[in-house]
Amino acid sequence: MTAFTQALRAEVAKVTTTRMWWVIAIVMVGYVVLMAGGLGAALGFAAGQDGGGLPPGVDLSSTIYSFATGIGYVFPVIVGALAVTGEFRHQTVTPTFLAVPRRGLALGAKFVVQCGLGALYGVLAFAASIGAGALALGLAGLETGLGTSAVWMLVARGVVAMALWSAIGVGLGALVRNQVAAIVIVLAFTQFLEPILRLVALLTPVTQAIGQFLPGAASDGLVGASFLAVGGMGGGGIAILDWWQGGLVLLAYAVLTTVGGYLTTWRKDVT
Amino acid sequence: MTATDHPTVPGAPIEVRGLTKTFGGVTAVQDLSFDVRPGRVTGFLGPNGSGKTTTLRVLLGLVAPTAGTATIGGRAYRDLTDPLRTVGAALEAASFHPGRTARNHLRIQAMADGIDLARVQQVLDAVGMSEYADRRVGGYSMGMRQRLGLAGALLGDPGVLVLDEPINGLDPEGIRWIRSFLRSLAAQGRTVIVSSHMLGEVQQSVDDVVIIANGVLVRSGTIADLEAENPPVVLVDAPDRDALARALQEAGLPFTFGSDGFRVATHDAALVGHAAFVAGVELRTLHRLSTGLEDTFIALTTRGAAA
């Protein structure tokens, strides 16, 4: 176990000794503040106009706060993927494997540490969405929900989701190995492919049942609120996994991609 | 870190047995066997692309052999419990994150193998890098990267050192420094293997040589044996060649005559000069030829390439 503890320490130091983690964190926070603050202001204004234009059963504050994961999740995926692909790009995988020749141990340590970093991103993202969202709601004279346990449970589940997204990034990075390819895949899938798939899946009950197992949908299930589940779809009626089911599905994606990456590229020759 | 700090550091022998590695259909190393002994500096020599780096990477567990074994003290690298404290390696493609400082790179390596972090400053001092240690590696020169690679190899105070082309990119002062450094490491009882594509580069600092070409062993043995096969020669010439020939004969110095002068079979140019002086012969040329070792090296490696 000490070998694993040593590997964990080294992986933490790898994160903290370059600038990437906080540069990406700043971009994420800025993005979430803009979206949560902007939507909070817009919906707050609309709600003030006609006394609440939201579908029944949808909690405005939770929806706005969930921007932290709803749009922020792409950042931990990218950070997790870069943690692996960067090792190949800069050939630091050579010193890494020299120090930890049992490669599974090295990848396991990376998985765990990136989960931790993803959780930290989750905390930062919720600080951003709640900070900007509550401010906008408060200014519109609406309920911020900050006194309710439901909001804080949402935050806790969201932090877990962000941790798992980071781990999925690790798995994807290990599968792909090429940094540019990994980023392209992350962006294409999260920003384009999955939203379309989720939309198309809504067309029939069968595809809808399958669609809820898509990673983004599972993540929304885990967090328990999402602007995608609300936005334009008329609210209720969309199949979504329970929070624990969503969490398990997300965990399964993380584990499967990482084990797959280990079996395919991580064990290859380092030349 | 001086030699007195470590009067004896027991180095383990390196054993390569029947090592073969093919990449795709290309054979990089074929049925290679050799030993590297502790307390000596071994030059691992061969032209570029002859399979040196592949062999070292197999030894270090980075590349899986197609057949055969490469062990350190009888164990494969991947089975070592404290790898960095057993084997220190600096590989040619010195691989550092450009955005990370040298000190942080070394700290990460130390953490990963449970090495006392105080060692980081010690090895930085040992390679003369303390001044630059807190700069990002991205701005380093080739020579600085080589030194950082060496610092990483020394981090765990290992008994075995594997250095791939450590002299590449060093300035003359750095080359002189590393030569004496390698000698002192071996004098402490460590096993030191140094690869190079030029024999002349390491000739003065190695005890043993392992020469490969096209992935095949062409020679292994002591440098002394190799040198003995290539006796040193002094080149001498005079405006009056007949007089010089007589002088050499009188001094009992065997020689041959070539287009550029007389080749005298001795290592001592002063002896030849004295013979000429005694006979009153004016000299035009007098110098010791670099031994034919480099020629032999090229002959050996081209022969290997043809095989």
XYZ file of C-alpha atoms in Angstrom:
578
model
C 0.000 0.000 0.000
C 2.904 2.348 0.640
C 3.882 2.136 -3.009
C 0.382 3.342 -3.867
C 0.557 6.172 -1.319
C 3.852 7.267 -2.845
C 2.333 7.172 -6.314
C -0.617 9.246 -5.053
C 1.688 11.900 -3.621
C 3.590 12.092 -6.887
C 0.352 12.412 -8.877
C -0.850 15.257 -6.641
C 2.479 17.031 -7.120
C 2.212 16.559 -10.896
C -1.063 18.487 -10.830
C 0.098 21.274 -8.557
C 3.457 21.920 -10.212
C 2.123 23.121 -13.541
C -0.260 25.964 -14.251
C -2.850 24.024 -16.182
C -5.185 23.095 -13.321
C -5.872 26.629 -12.211
C -5.937 28.105 -15.711
C -8.714 25.693 -16.668
C -10.426 26.256 -13.309
C -10.553 30.008 -13.985
C -12.039 29.467 -17.444
C -14.636 27.118 -15.967
C -15.607 29.517 -13.186
C -15.912 32.392 -15.650
C -18.096 30.330 -17.973
C -20.366 29.111 -15.174
C -20.704 32.601 -13.689
C -21.753 33.995 -17.061
C -24.292 31.258 -17.744
C -25.765 30.919 -14.252
C -25.803 34.655 -13.643
C -27.201 35.370 -17.093
C -29.910 32.726 -16.956
C -30.690 33.642 -13.372
C -31.232 37.228 -14.406
C -33.254 36.309 -17.493
C -35.510 33.806 -15.746
C -35.800 36.067 -12.753
C -36.984 38.842 -15.004
C -39.425 36.536 -16.817
C -40.765 35.145 -13.544
C -41.264 38.677 -12.278
C -43.277 39.531 -15.404
C -46.040 36.945 -15.272
C -45.652 35.507 -11.819
C -43.672 32.412 -12.773
C -43.412 31.043 -16.272
C -41.702 27.819 -15.300
C -43.266 24.422 -15.714
C -44.736 23.034 -12.553
C -42.431 20.952 -10.396
C -39.285 22.703 -11.556
C -37.273 24.478 -8.960
C -35.784 27.595 -10.481
C -32.865 27.985 -8.088
C -31.776 24.333 -8.369
C -31.974 24.540 -12.128
C -29.737 27.572 -12.182
C -27.257 26.180 -9.678
C -27.002 22.956 -11.635
C -25.249 24.889 -14.371
C -22.152 24.046 -12.361
C -22.375 20.481 -13.610
C -24.714 20.949 -16.575
C -22.195 23.014 -18.501
C -19.174 22.792 -16.198
C -18.667 19.030 -16.504
C -16.647 19.337 -19.685
C -13.785 20.955 -17.771
C -12.973 18.083 -15.403
C -13.192 15.704 -18.375
C -10.616 17.758 -20.224
C -8.360 18.069 -17.169
C -8.548 14.317 -16.547
C -7.791 13.560 -20.194
C -4.881 16.008 -20.256
C -3.412 14.405 -17.141
C -2.929 11.216 -19.142
C -2.282 12.498 -22.656
C 0.177 15.083 -21.320
C 2.354 12.230 -20.046
C 2.649 10.933 -23.586
C 2.925 14.323 -25.239
C 5.809 15.455 -23.033
C 7.160 11.899 -22.681
C 6.995 12.242 -18.914
C 5.522 8.764 -19.022
C 9.132 7.538 -19.124
C 10.113 8.955 -15.695
C 6.661 8.023 -14.422
C 7.129 4.360 -15.330
C 10.733 4.363 -14.134
C 9.560 5.474 -10.696
C 6.430 3.292 -10.694
C 7.158 0.327 -12.964
C 3.914 -1.383 -11.970
C 1.847 0.510 -14.464
C -1.553 -0.374 -13.061
C -0.493 1.295 -9.834
C 0.506 4.440 -11.696
C -2.822 4.603 -13.540
C -4.797 3.827 -10.385
C -3.082 6.681 -8.561
C -3.867 9.012 -11.430
C -7.519 7.909 -11.398
C -7.875 8.625 -7.681
C -6.036 11.954 -7.728
C -7.962 13.180 -10.757
C -11.213 12.260 -8.981
C -10.081 14.529 -6.170
C -9.249 17.304 -8.592
C -12.640 16.852 -10.275
C -14.324 17.198 -6.885
C -12.398 20.415 -6.298
C -13.603 21.636 -9.695
C -17.112 20.727 -8.568
C -16.777 22.860 -5.442
C -15.442 25.773 -7.497
C -18.143 25.388 -10.148
C -20.938 25.404 -7.552
C -19.385 28.386 -5.806
C -19.581 30.114 -9.188
C -23.118 29.033 -10.107
C -24.530 29.696 -6.640
C -22.642 32.956 -6.259
C -23.845 34.383 -9.571
C -27.223 32.627 -9.646
C -28.263 33.543 -6.099
C -27.207 37.110 -6.688
C -29.337 37.343 -9.831
C -32.319 35.669 -8.180
C -31.967 37.828 -5.102
C -31.880 40.988 -7.180
C -35.084 39.869 -8.930
C -36.626 39.339 -5.518
C -36.937 35.578 -5.976
C -36.301 32.696 -3.606
C -32.632 31.620 -3.650
C -33.283 28.314 -1.916
C -30.003 28.566 -0.062
C -31.719 27.811 3.209
C -33.045 24.470 1.971
C -31.241 21.184 2.380
C -32.370 20.190 -1.130
C -29.983 22.677 -2.696
C -27.048 21.521 -0.621
C -27.800 17.877 -1.399
C -27.753 18.868 -5.059
C -24.350 20.466 -4.550
C -23.016 17.335 -2.843
C -24.250 15.096 -5.665
C -22.884 17.537 -8.213
C -19.433 17.431 -6.647
C -19.495 13.630 -6.914
C -20.526 13.941 -10.571
C -17.609 16.268 -11.306
C -15.195 13.838 -9.623
C -16.504 11.019 -11.814
C -16.274 13.151 -14.954
C -12.621 13.741 -14.228
C -12.117 9.991 -13.900
C -13.880 9.485 -17.241
C -11.369 11.946 -18.667
C -8.545 9.771 -17.321
C -10.053 6.724 -18.986
C -10.570 8.526 -22.271
C -7.016 9.877 -22.195
C -5.661 6.390 -21.586
C -7.732 5.029 -24.469
C -6.762 7.715 -26.949
C -3.266 8.754 -25.768
C -3.083 11.543 -28.346
C -3.744 14.896 -26.725
C -5.335 16.686 -29.649
C -7.525 13.711 -30.485
C -8.666 13.436 -26.874
C -9.696 17.091 -26.696
C -11.487 16.898 -30.027
C -13.387 13.819 -28.869
C -14.348 15.445 -25.566
C -15.596 18.618 -27.218
C -17.344 16.867 -30.101
C -19.073 14.416 -27.815
C -20.099 16.715 -24.987
C -20.946 19.816 -26.987
C -22.432 18.278 -30.088
C -22.975 14.545 -30.274
C -24.513 13.828 -26.904
C -26.959 16.775 -26.849
C -28.213 15.654 -30.263
C -28.440 12.021 -29.191
C -30.353 12.985 -26.080
C -32.739 15.062 -28.108
C -33.286 12.374 -30.721
C -33.700 9.767 -28.008
C -36.759 11.615 -26.768
C -38.664 10.727 -29.928
C -39.724 7.244 -28.850
C -40.188 5.679 -25.416
C -37.650 2.944 -26.176
C -34.869 5.288 -27.213
C -35.762 7.496 -24.304
C -35.130 4.582 -21.935
C -31.770 4.014 -23.581
C -30.970 7.704 -23.778
C -30.985 8.120 -20.029
C -27.894 5.932 -19.888
C -25.870 8.379 -21.970
C -23.131 9.806 -19.735
C -24.481 13.350 -19.720
C -28.000 12.096 -18.979
C -26.689 9.841 -16.228
C -24.853 12.821 -14.792
C -28.061 14.864 -14.803
C -29.761 11.967 -13.079
C -27.090 11.937 -10.399
C -27.226 15.684 -9.862
C -31.026 15.631 -9.973
C -31.600 18.847 -11.825
C -30.560 20.170 -15.177
C -31.407 22.956 -17.520
C -31.383 20.413 -20.349
C -34.143 18.459 -18.615
C -36.161 21.638 -18.448
C -35.138 23.674 -21.402
C -37.918 23.694 -23.951
C -39.025 20.156 -23.233
C -42.022 21.125 -21.217
C -40.648 19.835 -17.953
C -41.907 16.494 -16.635
C -42.202 13.328 -18.646
C -38.516 12.901 -19.529
C -37.134 9.655 -18.256
C -34.160 10.265 -16.028
C -32.273 7.938 -13.747
C -32.423 8.169 -9.986
C -29.432 9.906 -8.473
C -27.783 6.678 -7.317
C -28.437 4.956 -10.626
C -26.979 7.895 -12.484
C -23.944 7.820 -10.183
C -23.373 4.127 -10.808
C -23.698 4.551 -14.560
C -21.198 7.403 -14.496
C -18.836 5.367 -12.328
C -19.178 2.488 -14.772
C -18.140 4.772 -17.648
C -15.119 5.920 -15.638
C -14.028 2.411 -14.694
C -14.668 0.875 -18.115
C -12.775 3.551 -20.029
C -9.865 3.448 -17.585
C -9.598 -0.339 -17.571
C -9.953 -0.298 -21.360
C -7.196 2.300 -21.602
C -4.982 0.260 -19.318
C -5.477 -2.877 -21.401
C -4.933 -1.166 -24.747
C -2.426 1.695 -24.615
C -1.152 2.046 -21.045
C 0.729 -1.252 -21.151
C 2.314 -0.623 -24.524
C 6.024 -0.103 -25.100
C 7.290 3.364 -24.269
C 9.819 4.203 -26.950
C 28.388 14.343 -3.524
C 31.992 13.250 -3.673
C 33.603 9.878 -3.797
C 34.290 9.977 -0.075
C 30.588 10.182 0.713
C 30.189 6.681 -0.618
C 33.318 4.645 -0.147
C 31.493 1.641 -1.495
C 28.071 1.437 -3.051
C 27.522 -2.158 -4.068
C 26.382 -2.177 -7.643
C 24.527 -5.117 -9.093
C 25.565 -6.726 -12.362
C 23.425 -6.253 -15.442
C 22.790 -9.381 -17.467
C 21.305 -9.386 -20.932
C 20.511 -12.837 -22.294
C 19.269 -13.702 -25.756
C 17.438 -10.408 -26.043
C 15.352 -9.942 -29.166
C 12.948 -7.124 -29.892
C 10.948 -6.610 -33.026
C 8.738 -3.601 -33.703
C 6.160 -4.559 -36.266
C 8.240 -6.587 -38.701
C 11.449 -4.715 -37.946
C 14.056 -6.354 -35.750
C 15.675 -3.761 -33.513
C 17.730 -6.127 -31.376
C 18.536 -9.740 -32.148
C 19.693 -12.421 -29.723
C 21.811 -9.985 -27.755
C 23.749 -11.214 -24.725
C 26.277 -9.329 -22.600
C 27.220 -8.531 -19.010
C 27.921 -5.266 -17.282
C 30.043 -5.517 -14.166
C 29.928 -3.410 -10.995
C 32.771 -1.049 -10.191
C 33.499 -0.384 -13.850
C 32.286 1.990 -16.508
C 30.950 0.118 -19.509
C 30.577 1.855 -22.846
C 27.553 0.600 -24.770
C 28.478 1.525 -28.294
C 27.019 1.393 -31.734
C 25.954 3.661 -34.573
C 22.650 5.501 -34.381
C 19.791 3.092 -34.871
C 21.822 0.058 -33.864
C 19.453 -0.854 -31.024
C 21.178 0.711 -28.009
C 18.205 2.691 -26.799
C 15.850 -0.232 -27.381
C 18.113 -2.475 -25.302
C 18.278 0.048 -22.472
C 14.513 0.563 -22.563
C 13.945 -3.168 -22.316
C 16.366 -3.260 -19.387
C 14.330 -0.514 -17.699
C 10.973 -2.218 -18.215
C 9.737 0.419 -20.649
C 9.706 -1.925 -23.619
C 8.665 -5.560 -23.439
C 11.181 -7.923 -25.067
C 10.032 -10.211 -27.851
C 12.367 -12.867 -26.460
C 15.121 -13.098 -23.891
C 15.741 -11.272 -20.641
C 17.518 -8.227 -19.283
C 18.032 -8.205 -15.526
C 19.645 -6.142 -12.806
C 21.064 -8.246 -10.009
C 19.019 -11.112 -11.379
C 15.713 -9.250 -11.273
C 13.653 -7.635 -13.980
C 13.206 -3.879 -13.530
C 9.459 -4.224 -13.087
C 10.045 -6.517 -10.106
C 12.261 -4.070 -8.240
C 10.657 -2.830 -5.024
C 12.551 0.481 -4.926
C 13.398 1.000 -8.585
C 14.923 4.471 -8.347
C 17.036 3.451 -5.370
C 18.333 0.445 -7.273
C 18.784 1.800 -10.784
C 19.220 5.390 -11.866
C 18.493 6.051 -15.511
C 18.902 9.046 -17.775
C 17.500 8.375 -21.218
C 18.292 10.138 -24.436
C 14.909 11.699 -25.056
C 15.162 13.518 -21.747
C 11.510 13.806 -20.960
C 10.373 16.668 -18.774
C 7.205 18.726 -18.694
C 8.220 22.101 -20.135
C 6.016 23.972 -17.678
C 7.511 22.352 -14.601
C 10.678 23.424 -12.812
C 13.659 21.115 -12.462
C 13.262 21.044 -8.710
C 9.614 20.025 -8.975
C 10.413 17.359 -11.528
C 12.906 15.830 -9.114
C 10.532 16.183 -6.157
C 7.858 14.248 -8.045
C 10.312 11.474 -8.847
C 11.473 11.379 -5.229
C 7.890 11.193 -3.918
C 6.979 8.402 -6.315
C 9.660 6.133 -4.876
C 9.641 7.350 -1.274
C 13.039 9.034 -1.511
C 13.936 11.658 1.100
C 13.153 15.049 -0.459
C 16.435 16.420 0.895
C 18.099 14.396 -1.861
C 16.664 16.794 -4.438
C 18.943 19.651 -3.391
C 21.882 17.274 -3.076
C 21.612 15.993 -6.634
C 20.990 19.497 -7.968
C 24.260 20.526 -6.329
C 26.008 17.396 -7.594
C 25.267 18.243 -11.225
C 25.787 21.971 -10.732
C 22.191 22.972 -11.413
C 21.033 24.634 -8.198
C 21.144 28.035 -9.827
C 18.549 27.097 -12.480
C 16.525 24.649 -10.432
C 13.504 26.898 -10.032
C 13.168 27.792 -13.691
C 10.760 25.990 -15.968
C 12.430 23.250 -17.964
C 10.943 24.601 -21.207
C 13.677 27.242 -21.315
C 16.560 24.861 -20.720
C 19.420 24.218 -23.105
C 20.280 20.681 -24.168
C 23.196 20.654 -21.755
C 20.970 21.667 -18.847
C 18.480 18.948 -19.716
C 21.305 16.421 -19.744
C 22.359 17.541 -16.297
C 18.794 17.371 -15.041
C 18.481 13.862 -16.463
C 21.648 12.897 -14.639
C 20.351 14.475 -11.427
C 17.248 12.328 -11.774
C 19.391 9.234 -12.213
C 21.348 10.019 -9.045
C 18.246 10.837 -6.985
C 17.887 7.454 -5.341
C 21.640 7.069 -4.797
C 21.438 3.857 -6.851
C 24.117 1.205 -7.236
C 23.411 0.913 -10.959
C 23.447 3.803 -13.433
C 22.092 3.551 -16.960
C 22.909 6.608 -19.038
C 21.841 6.923 -22.656
C 24.088 9.302 -24.625
C 24.842 11.473 -21.580
C 27.524 13.420 -23.414
C 25.273 14.653 -26.239
C 24.782 18.380 -26.040
C 27.362 19.023 -23.340
C 29.982 21.720 -23.787
C 33.689 20.759 -23.517
C 33.769 21.694 -19.857
C 30.675 19.591 -19.243
C 32.202 16.652 -21.113
C 35.322 16.798 -18.967
C 33.158 17.021 -15.875
C 30.981 14.032 -16.769
C 33.972 11.875 -17.631
C 35.512 12.297 -14.207
C 32.084 11.981 -12.636
C 31.494 8.602 -14.303
C 34.891 7.420 -13.130
C 34.152 8.434 -9.544
C 30.787 6.659 -9.630
C 32.437 3.439 -10.730
C 35.226 3.904 -8.203
C 32.521 3.857 -5.521
C 31.617 0.359 -6.645
C 28.606 1.246 -8.767
C 27.686 -0.357 -12.045
C 27.792 2.267 -14.781
C 26.662 1.724 -18.373
C 26.961 4.618 -20.792
C 25.739 4.460 -24.354
C 27.290 6.430 -27.158
C 27.440 6.349 -30.920
C 31.051 7.503 -30.854
C 33.804 5.447 -29.315
C 36.132 8.423 -29.067
C 33.603 10.229 -26.926
C 33.806 7.703 -24.117
C 37.136 6.008 -24.814
C 38.900 7.797 -21.981
C 36.265 7.053 -19.386
C 35.267 3.445 -19.961
C 36.799 0.198 -18.718
C 34.693 -2.165 -20.787
C 32.964 -1.928 -24.126
C 29.902 -3.616 -25.553
C 29.635 -2.822 -29.239
C 26.527 -3.556 -31.267
C 25.520 -2.931 -34.849
C 22.129 -3.563 -36.398
C 20.930 -5.029 -33.130
C 23.656 -7.672 -33.059
C 26.605 -7.909 -30.685
C 29.871 -7.400 -32.540
C 32.278 -7.126 -29.650
C 32.434 -7.115 -25.883
C 35.480 -6.938 -23.679
C 37.811 -4.482 -22.042
C 38.856 -1.279 -23.712
C 42.446 -2.276 -22.922
C 42.132 -5.378 -25.088
C 40.649 -3.365 -27.893
C 43.439 -0.819 -27.649
C 46.062 -3.583 -27.612
C 44.841 -4.670 -31.026
C 45.409 -1.178 -32.280
C 48.931 -0.199 -31.221
C 49.583 3.502 -31.062
C 51.559 5.100 -33.870
C 53.680 8.224 -34.081
C 53.679 10.014 -37.424
C 56.960 11.657 -38.299
C 58.310 13.233 -41.467
C 61.393 15.174 -42.495
C 62.579 17.081 -45.571
C 65.451 14.597 -45.696
C 63.655 11.300 -45.477
C 66.728 9.129 -45.969
C 68.414 10.772 -43.011
C 65.296 10.270 -40.913
C 65.063 6.593 -41.895
C 68.690 6.096 -40.805
C 68.061 7.899 -37.534
C 65.063 5.701 -36.763
C 67.000 2.559 -37.589
C 69.858 3.606 -35.351
C 67.450 4.281 -32.498
C 65.938 0.828 -33.032
C 62.453 2.161 -33.753
C 60.415 -0.006 -36.162
C 58.555 1.987 -38.768
C 56.642 1.831 -41.997
C 56.634 4.417 -44.702
C 53.462 5.984 -46.016
C 52.590 8.892 -48.276
C 52.336 11.267 -45.342
C 55.549 10.179 -43.656
C 56.878 7.489 -41.389
C 54.632 5.598 -39.024
C 56.633 4.586 -35.993
C 55.271 1.859 -33.763
C 55.462 3.608 -30.402
C 53.195 5.720 -28.253
C 56.024 8.102 -27.331
C 56.500 10.984 -29.767
C 59.307 12.378 -27.600
C 61.332 9.217 -28.203
C 61.092 9.740 -31.956
C 61.924 13.423 -31.614
C 64.958 12.598 -29.552
C 66.215 10.079 -32.120
C 65.953 12.720 -34.842
C 67.640 15.342 -32.688
C 70.568 13.060 -31.893
C 71.021 12.371 -35.610
C 70.674 16.068 -36.423
C 67.649 15.532 -38.674
C 65.260 18.437 -39.152
C 61.624 17.389 -38.710
C 58.626 18.600 -40.625
C 55.962 16.592 -38.777
C 55.922 14.883 -35.416
C 52.749 13.815 -33.656
C 51.049 10.856 -32.147
C 48.217 9.554 -34.283
C 44.986 8.886 -32.499
C 44.981 5.148 -32.128
C 43.226 3.214 -34.778
C 40.439 2.488 -32.319
C 37.861 4.644 -34.034
C 38.737 2.947 -37.357
C 38.343 -0.431 -35.708
C 35.036 0.659 -34.250
C 33.780 1.708 -37.651
C 35.080 -1.490 -39.228
C 33.414 -3.589 -36.539
C 30.099 -1.836 -36.807
C 29.999 -1.799 -40.595
C 30.881 -5.463 -40.664
C 28.026 -6.039 -38.233
C 25.753 -4.012 -40.432
C 26.625 -6.112 -43.446
C 25.968 -9.342 -41.567
